[in-house]
Short mmCIF file of C-alpha atoms and ligand atoms in Angstrom, two decimals:
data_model
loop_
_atom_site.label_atom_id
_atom_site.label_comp_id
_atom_site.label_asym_id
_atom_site.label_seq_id
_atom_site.Cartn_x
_atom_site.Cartn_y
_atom_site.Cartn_z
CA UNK H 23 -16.81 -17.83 123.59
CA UNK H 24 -16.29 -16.64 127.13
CA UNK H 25 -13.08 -14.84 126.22
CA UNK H 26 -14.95 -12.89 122.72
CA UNK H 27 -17.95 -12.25 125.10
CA UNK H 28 -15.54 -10.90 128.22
CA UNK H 29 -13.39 -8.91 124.45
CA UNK H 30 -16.89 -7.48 123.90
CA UNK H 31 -17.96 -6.29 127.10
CA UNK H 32 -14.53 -4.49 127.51
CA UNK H 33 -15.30 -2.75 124.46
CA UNK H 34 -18.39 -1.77 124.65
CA UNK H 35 -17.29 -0.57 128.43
CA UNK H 36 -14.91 1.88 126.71
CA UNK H 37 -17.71 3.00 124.25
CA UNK H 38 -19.90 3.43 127.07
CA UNK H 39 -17.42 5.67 129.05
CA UNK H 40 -16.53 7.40 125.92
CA UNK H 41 -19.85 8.56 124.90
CA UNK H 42 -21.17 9.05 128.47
CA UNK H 43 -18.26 11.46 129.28
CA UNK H 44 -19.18 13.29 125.59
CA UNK H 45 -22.54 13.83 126.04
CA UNK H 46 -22.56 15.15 130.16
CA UNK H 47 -19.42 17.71 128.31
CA UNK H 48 -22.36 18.92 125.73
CA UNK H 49 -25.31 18.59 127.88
CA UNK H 50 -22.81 20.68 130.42
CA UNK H 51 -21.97 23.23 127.80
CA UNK H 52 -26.19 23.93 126.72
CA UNK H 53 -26.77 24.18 130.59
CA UNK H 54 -24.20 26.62 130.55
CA UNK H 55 -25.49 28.75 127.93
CA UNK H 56 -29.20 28.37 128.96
CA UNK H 57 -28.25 29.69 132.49
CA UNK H 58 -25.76 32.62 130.91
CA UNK H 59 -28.62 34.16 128.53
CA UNK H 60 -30.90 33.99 131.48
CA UNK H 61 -28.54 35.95 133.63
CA UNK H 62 -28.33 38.11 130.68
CA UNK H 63 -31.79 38.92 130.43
CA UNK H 64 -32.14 39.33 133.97
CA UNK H 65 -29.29 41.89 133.80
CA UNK H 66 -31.38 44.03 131.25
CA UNK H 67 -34.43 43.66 133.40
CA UNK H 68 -32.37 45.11 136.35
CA UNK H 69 -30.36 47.68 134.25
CA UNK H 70 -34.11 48.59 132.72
CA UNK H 71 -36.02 49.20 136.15
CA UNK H 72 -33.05 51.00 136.99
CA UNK H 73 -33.37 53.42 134.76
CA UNK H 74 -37.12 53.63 134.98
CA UNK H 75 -36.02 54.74 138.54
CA UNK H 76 -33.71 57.04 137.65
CA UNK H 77 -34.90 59.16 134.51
CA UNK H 78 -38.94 60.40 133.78
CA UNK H 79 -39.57 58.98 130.55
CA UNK H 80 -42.15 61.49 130.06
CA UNK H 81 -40.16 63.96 131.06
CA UNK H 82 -36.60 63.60 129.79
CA UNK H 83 -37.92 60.82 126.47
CA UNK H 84 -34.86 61.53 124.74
CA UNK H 85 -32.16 60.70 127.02
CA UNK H 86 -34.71 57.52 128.28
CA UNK H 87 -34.74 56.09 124.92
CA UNK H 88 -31.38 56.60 124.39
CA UNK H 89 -30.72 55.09 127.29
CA UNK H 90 -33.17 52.18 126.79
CA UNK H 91 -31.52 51.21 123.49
CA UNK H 92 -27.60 51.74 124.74
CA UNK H 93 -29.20 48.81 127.19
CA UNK H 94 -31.30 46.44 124.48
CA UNK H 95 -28.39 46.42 121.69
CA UNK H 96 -25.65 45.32 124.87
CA UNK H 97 -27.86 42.42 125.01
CA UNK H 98 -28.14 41.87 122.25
CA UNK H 99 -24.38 41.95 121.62
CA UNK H 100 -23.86 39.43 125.02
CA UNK H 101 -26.68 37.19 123.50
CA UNK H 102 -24.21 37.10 120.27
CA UNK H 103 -21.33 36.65 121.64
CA UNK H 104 -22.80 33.91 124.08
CA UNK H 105 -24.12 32.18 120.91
CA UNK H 106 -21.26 32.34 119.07
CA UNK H 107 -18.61 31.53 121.73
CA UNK H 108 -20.80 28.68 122.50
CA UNK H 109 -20.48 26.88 118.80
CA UNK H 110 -17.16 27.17 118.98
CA UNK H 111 -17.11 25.63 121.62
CA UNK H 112 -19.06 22.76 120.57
CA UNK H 113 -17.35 22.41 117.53
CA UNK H 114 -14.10 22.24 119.34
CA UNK H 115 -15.77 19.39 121.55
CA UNK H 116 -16.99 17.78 118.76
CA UNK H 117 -13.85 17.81 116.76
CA UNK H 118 -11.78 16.45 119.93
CA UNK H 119 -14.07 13.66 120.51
CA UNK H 120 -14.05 12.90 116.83
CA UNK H 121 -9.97 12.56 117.14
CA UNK H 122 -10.01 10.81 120.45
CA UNK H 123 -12.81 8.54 119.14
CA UNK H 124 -10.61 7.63 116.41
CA UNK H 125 -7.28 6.95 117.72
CA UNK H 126 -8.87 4.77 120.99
CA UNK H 127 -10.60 2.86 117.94
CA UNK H 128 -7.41 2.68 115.94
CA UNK H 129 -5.67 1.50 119.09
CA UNK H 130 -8.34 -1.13 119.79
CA UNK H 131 -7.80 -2.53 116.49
CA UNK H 132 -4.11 -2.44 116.62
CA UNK H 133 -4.16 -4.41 119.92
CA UNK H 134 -6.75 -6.87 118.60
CA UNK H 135 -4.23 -7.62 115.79
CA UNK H 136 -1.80 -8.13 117.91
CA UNK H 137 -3.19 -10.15 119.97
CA UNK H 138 -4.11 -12.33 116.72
CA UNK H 139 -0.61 -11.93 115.56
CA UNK H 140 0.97 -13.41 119.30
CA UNK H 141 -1.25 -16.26 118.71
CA UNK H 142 -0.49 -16.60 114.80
CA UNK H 143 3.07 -16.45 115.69
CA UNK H 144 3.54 -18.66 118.87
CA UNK H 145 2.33 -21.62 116.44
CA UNK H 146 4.64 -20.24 113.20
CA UNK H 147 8.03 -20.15 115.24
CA UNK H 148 7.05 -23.30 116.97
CA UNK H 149 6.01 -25.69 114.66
CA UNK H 150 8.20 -26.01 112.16
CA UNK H 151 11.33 -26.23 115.02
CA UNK H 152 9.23 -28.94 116.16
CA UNK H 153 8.88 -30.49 112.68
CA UNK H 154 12.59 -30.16 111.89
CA UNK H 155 13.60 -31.64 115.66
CA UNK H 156 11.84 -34.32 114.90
CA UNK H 157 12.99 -35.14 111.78
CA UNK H 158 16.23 -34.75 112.64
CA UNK H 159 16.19 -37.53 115.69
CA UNK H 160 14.77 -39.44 113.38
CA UNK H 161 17.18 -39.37 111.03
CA UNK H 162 19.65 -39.78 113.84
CA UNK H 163 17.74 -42.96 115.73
CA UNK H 164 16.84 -44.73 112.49
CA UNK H 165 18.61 -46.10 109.34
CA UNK H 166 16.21 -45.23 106.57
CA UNK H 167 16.56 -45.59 103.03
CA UNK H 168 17.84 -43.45 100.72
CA UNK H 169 14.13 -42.25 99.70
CA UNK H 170 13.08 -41.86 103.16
CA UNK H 171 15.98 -40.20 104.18
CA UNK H 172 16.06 -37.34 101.42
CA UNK H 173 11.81 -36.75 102.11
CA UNK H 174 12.59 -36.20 105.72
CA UNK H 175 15.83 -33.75 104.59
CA UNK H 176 13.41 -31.64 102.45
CA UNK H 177 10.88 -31.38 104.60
CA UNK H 178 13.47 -30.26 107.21
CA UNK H 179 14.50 -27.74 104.58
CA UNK H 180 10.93 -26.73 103.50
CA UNK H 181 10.20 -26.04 107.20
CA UNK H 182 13.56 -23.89 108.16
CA UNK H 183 13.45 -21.92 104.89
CA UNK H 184 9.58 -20.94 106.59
CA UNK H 185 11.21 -19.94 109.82
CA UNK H 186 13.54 -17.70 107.82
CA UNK H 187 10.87 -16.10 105.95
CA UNK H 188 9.10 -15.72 109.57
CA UNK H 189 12.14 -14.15 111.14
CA UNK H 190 12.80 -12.00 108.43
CA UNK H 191 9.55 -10.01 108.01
CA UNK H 192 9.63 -9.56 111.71
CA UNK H 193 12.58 -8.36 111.63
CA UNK H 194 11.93 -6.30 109.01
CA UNK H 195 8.60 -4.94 110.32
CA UNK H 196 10.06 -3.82 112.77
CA UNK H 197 12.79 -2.09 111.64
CA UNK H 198 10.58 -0.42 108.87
CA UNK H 199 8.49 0.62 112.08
CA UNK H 200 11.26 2.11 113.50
CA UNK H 201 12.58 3.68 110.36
CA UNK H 202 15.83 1.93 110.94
CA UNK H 203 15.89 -0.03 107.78
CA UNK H 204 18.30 1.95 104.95
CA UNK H 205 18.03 0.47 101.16
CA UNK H 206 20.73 -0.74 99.88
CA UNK H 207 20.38 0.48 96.26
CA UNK H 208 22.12 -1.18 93.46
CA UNK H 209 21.59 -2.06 89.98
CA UNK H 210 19.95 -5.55 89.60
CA UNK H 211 19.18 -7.21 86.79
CA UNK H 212 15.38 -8.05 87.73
CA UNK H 213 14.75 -10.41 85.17
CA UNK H 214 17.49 -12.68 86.83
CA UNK H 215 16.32 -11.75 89.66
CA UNK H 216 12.92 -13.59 89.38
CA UNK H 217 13.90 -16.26 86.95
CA UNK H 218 16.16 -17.60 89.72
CA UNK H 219 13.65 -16.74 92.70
CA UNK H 220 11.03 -18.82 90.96
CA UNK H 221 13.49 -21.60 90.47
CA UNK H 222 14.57 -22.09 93.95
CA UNK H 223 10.75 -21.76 94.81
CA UNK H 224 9.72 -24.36 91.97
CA UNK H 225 12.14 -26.65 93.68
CA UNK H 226 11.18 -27.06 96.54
CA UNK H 227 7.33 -26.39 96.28
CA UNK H 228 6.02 -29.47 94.56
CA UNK H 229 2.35 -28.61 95.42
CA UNK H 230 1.78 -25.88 92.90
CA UNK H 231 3.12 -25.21 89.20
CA UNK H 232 4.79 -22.09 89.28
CA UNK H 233 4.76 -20.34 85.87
CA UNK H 234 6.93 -17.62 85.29
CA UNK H 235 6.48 -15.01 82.00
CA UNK H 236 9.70 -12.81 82.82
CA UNK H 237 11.07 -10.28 79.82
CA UNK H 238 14.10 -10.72 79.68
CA UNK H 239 17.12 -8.03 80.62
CA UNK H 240 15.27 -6.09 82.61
CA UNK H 241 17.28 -3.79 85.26
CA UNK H 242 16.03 -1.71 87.96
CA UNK H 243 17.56 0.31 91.01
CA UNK H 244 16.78 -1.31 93.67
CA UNK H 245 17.44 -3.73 97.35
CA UNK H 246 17.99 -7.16 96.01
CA UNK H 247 17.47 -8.56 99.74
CA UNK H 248 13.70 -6.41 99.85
CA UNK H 249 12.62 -7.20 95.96
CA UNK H 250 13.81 -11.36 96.71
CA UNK H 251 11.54 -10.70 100.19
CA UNK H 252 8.87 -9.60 98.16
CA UNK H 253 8.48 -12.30 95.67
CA UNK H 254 8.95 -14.81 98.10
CA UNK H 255 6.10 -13.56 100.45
CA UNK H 256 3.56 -13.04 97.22
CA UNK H 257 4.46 -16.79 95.67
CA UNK H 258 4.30 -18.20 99.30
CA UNK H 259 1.04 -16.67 99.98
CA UNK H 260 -0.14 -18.03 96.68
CA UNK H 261 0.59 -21.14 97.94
CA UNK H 262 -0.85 -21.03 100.97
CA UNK H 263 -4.52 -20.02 99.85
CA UNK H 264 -4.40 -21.73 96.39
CA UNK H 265 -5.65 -25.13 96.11
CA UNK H 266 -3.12 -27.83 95.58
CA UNK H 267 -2.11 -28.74 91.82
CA UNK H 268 -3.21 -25.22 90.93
CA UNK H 269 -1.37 -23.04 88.43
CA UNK H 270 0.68 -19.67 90.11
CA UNK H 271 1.73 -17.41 87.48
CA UNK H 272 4.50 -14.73 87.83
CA UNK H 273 4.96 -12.00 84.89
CA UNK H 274 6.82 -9.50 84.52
CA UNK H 275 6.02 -6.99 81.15
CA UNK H 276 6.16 -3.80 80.01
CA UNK H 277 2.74 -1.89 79.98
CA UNK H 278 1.42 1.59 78.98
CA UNK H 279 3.32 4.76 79.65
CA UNK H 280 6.88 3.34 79.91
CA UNK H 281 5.33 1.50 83.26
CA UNK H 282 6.85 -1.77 84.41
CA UNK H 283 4.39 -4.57 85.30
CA UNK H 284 5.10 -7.82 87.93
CA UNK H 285 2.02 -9.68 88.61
CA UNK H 286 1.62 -12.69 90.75
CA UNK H 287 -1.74 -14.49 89.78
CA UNK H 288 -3.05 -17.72 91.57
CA UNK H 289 -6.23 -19.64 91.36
CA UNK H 290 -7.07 -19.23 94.92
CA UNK H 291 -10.04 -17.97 96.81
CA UNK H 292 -9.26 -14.48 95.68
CA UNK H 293 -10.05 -11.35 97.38
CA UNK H 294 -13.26 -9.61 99.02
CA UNK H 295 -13.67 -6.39 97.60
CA UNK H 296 -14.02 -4.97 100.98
CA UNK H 297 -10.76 -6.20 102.10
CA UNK H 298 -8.61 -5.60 98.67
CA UNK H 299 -7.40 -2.21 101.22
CA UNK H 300 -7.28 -3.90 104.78
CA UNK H 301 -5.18 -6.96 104.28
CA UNK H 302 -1.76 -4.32 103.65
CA UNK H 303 -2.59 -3.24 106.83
CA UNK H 304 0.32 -5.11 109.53
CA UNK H 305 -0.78 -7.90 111.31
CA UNK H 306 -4.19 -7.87 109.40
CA UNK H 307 -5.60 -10.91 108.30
CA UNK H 308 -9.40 -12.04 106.46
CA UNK H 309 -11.49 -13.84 109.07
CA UNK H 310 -11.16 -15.07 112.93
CA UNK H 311 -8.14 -16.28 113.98
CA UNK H 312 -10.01 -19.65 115.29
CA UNK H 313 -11.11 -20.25 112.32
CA UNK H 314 -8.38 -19.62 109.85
CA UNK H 315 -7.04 -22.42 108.32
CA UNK H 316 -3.78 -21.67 106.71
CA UNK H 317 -1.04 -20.26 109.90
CA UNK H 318 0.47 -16.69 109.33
CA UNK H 319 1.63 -13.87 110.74
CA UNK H 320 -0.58 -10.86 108.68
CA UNK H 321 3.20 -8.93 107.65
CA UNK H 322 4.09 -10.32 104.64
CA UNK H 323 1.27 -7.98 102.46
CA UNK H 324 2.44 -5.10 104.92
CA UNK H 325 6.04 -5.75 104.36
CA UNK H 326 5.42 -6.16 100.26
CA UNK H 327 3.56 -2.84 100.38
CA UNK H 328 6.40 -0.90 101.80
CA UNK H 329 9.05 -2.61 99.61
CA UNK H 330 6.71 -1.44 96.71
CA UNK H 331 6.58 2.22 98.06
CA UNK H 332 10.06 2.26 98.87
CA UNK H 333 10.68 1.33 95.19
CA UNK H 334 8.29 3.98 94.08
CA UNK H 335 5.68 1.69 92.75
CA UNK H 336 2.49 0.90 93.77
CA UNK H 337 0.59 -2.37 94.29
CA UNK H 338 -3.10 -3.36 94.10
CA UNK H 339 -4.90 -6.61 94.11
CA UNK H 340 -7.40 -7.55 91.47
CA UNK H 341 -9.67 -10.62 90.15
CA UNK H 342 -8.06 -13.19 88.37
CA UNK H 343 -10.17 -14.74 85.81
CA UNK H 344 -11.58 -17.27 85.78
CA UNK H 345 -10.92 -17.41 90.05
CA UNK H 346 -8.06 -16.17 92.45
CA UNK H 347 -6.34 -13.24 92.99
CA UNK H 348 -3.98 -11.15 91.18
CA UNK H 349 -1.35 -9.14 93.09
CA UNK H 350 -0.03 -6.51 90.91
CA UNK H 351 2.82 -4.28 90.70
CA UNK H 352 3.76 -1.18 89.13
CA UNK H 353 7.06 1.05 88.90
CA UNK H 354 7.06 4.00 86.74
CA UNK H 355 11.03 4.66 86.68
CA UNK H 356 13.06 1.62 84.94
CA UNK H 357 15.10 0.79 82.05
CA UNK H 358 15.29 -2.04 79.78
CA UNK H 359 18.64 -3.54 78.87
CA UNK H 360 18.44 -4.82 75.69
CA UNK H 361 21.32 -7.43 74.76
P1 LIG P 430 -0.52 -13.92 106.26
O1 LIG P 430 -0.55 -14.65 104.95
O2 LIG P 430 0.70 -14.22 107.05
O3 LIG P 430 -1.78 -14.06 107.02
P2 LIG P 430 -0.34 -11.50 104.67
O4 LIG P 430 -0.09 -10.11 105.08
O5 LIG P 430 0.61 -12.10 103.71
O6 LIG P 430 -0.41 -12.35 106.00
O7 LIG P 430 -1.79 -11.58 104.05
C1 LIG P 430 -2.88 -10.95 104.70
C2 LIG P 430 -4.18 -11.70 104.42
O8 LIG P 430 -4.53 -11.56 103.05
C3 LIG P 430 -4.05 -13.21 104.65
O9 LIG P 430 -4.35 -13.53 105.97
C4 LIG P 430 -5.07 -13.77 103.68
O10 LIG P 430 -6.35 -13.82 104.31
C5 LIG P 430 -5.13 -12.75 102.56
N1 LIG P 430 -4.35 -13.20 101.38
C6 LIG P 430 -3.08 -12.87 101.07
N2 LIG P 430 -2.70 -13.42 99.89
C7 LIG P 430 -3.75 -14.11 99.44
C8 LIG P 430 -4.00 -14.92 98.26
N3 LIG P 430 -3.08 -15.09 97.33
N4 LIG P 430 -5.23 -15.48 98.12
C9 LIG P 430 -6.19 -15.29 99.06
N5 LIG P 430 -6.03 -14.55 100.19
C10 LIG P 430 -4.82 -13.98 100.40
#
């Protein structure tokens, strides 16, 4: 409470600063411009009682008037230019504080994320080397029975295989970040691809039913290492917000307009409408931190996304029906290899 209260105050300190130094720039600019058209008037006062001075207006009208216009259309010209050097201005303060605005609010958010993602993460790469540690002295202290001995294996298994999936979309993150990550394009049979993905999944995941509709013989250019990353974070998330015993369905189909279609549906919470956008943003996830239940880092959508673009496809998330949320893919380029 302290620590979101001391979060706030920082922030709103920043605001404060921000829209302080803003306004005394405007206020300073309309001071400016008051104090320039009253010089200017005062300089046609002058220049008028000048030339009051200097030519009879009854006797020389001509040249006076001539005179007294040459001297009412330069002020008018300095009151134009004044006004119109002054919007500019102002719009050119405006439009920098707009930018500045937005990148120290962009850069608030980005630290608050990762701030959320340290946390998220301390907890992901520590618990399940805990988990496995433990299992393993266990396994070396104790003579268990076969049963026992192969529950406490998988679960070592089930809890490395999540430290891999960890390291990897860090890793990759990162790289992607630093535009450091090259493709490595080949032609993959994508039906394979997912049939066996699904499999090794199925195996050890006993909490959910995976179904998978795949048609068959379907080959794309593509990284086999990304696309395998990509169905393993969508299925895993699937898990991790779906209710136990609940159904996760994986198809893969050909749709309108020569498109290829891989959706991953689950009967999960779903997604907010307002956050269908937000959670591909990195290190974004729905809710407070303290409060989430399920542990993760807020890459794996992020890292799915860019796979997706990097394919040239395009992913959205939808409703499922009756409840939960589909994930679904599209690629415009393929070709079907028919047997
Ligand atoms: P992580 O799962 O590690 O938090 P992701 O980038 O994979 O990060 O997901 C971002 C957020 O989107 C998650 O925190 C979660 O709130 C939401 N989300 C992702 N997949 C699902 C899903 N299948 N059902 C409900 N919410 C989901």
């Amino acid at each position: 409470m302290k620590r979101l209260f001391r979060k706030m105050e920082g922030r709103s300190g920043i605001h404060f600063v921000y829209l302080f130094v803003l306004a005394y720039t405007i206020l300073a600019l309309v001071w400016w411009g008051v104090l320039l058209f009253n010089q200017s008037e005062q300089i046609t006062r002058f220049e008028m009682q000048n030339l009051m001075l200097r030519t009879d207006s009854i006797a020389h009208p001509v040249e006076f008037h001539q005179e007294s216009d040459r001297i009412q259309t330069t002020e008018e010209r300095r009151s134009v230019m004044f006004f119109g050097e002054g919007i500019i201005f102002l719009a050119i303060i405006l439009l920098g504080g707009f930018f500045v605005y937005r990148s120290i609010w962009k850069q608030m958010r980005l630290s608050q994320q990762q701030q959320n993602f340290m946390m998220a993460v301390t907890h992901e790469l520590k618990s399940p080397i805990a988990a496995a540690k433990l299992n393993l002295e266990t396994l070396r202290k104790h003579k268990l029975d076969e049963e026992k001995r192969l529950k406490l294996l998988d679960n070592t298994i089930r809890e490395t295989n999540r430290l891999d999936q960890l390291c990897n979309n860090i890793l990759l993150a990162s790289q992607m970040e630093a535009q450091r990550y090259q493709l490595f394009r080949e032609d993959i049979n994508f039906s394979d691809l997912l049939e066996t993905g699904i499999r090794e999944m199925q195996s050890r995941i006993s909490t959910h039913t995976i179904q998978a509709h795949i048609l068959p013989d379907v080959w794309i250019n593509g990284d086999k290492f990304m696309l395998q990353i990509l169905l393993s974070n969508l299925v895993e998330n699937a898990v991790k917000y779906a209710p136990r015993h609940t159904v996760i369905d994986v198809t893969l189909e050909e749709c309108s307009g020569s498109m290829l279609k891989l959706k991953v549906t689950d009967e999960g919470p779903g997604i907010p409408v307002d956050e269908r956008d937000r959670i591909f943003l990195k290190f974004y996830r729905i809710g407070n931190e303290n409060t989430r239940k399920a542990k993760g880092s807020g890459l794996g959508l992020f890292l799915s996304r860019k796979i997706v673009q990097q394919h040239g496809g395009a992913i959205v998330v939808k409703d499922n029906v009756p409840a939960g949320a589909s994930f679904e893919i599209t690629w415009p380029v393929y070709s079907i290899q028919r047997v």
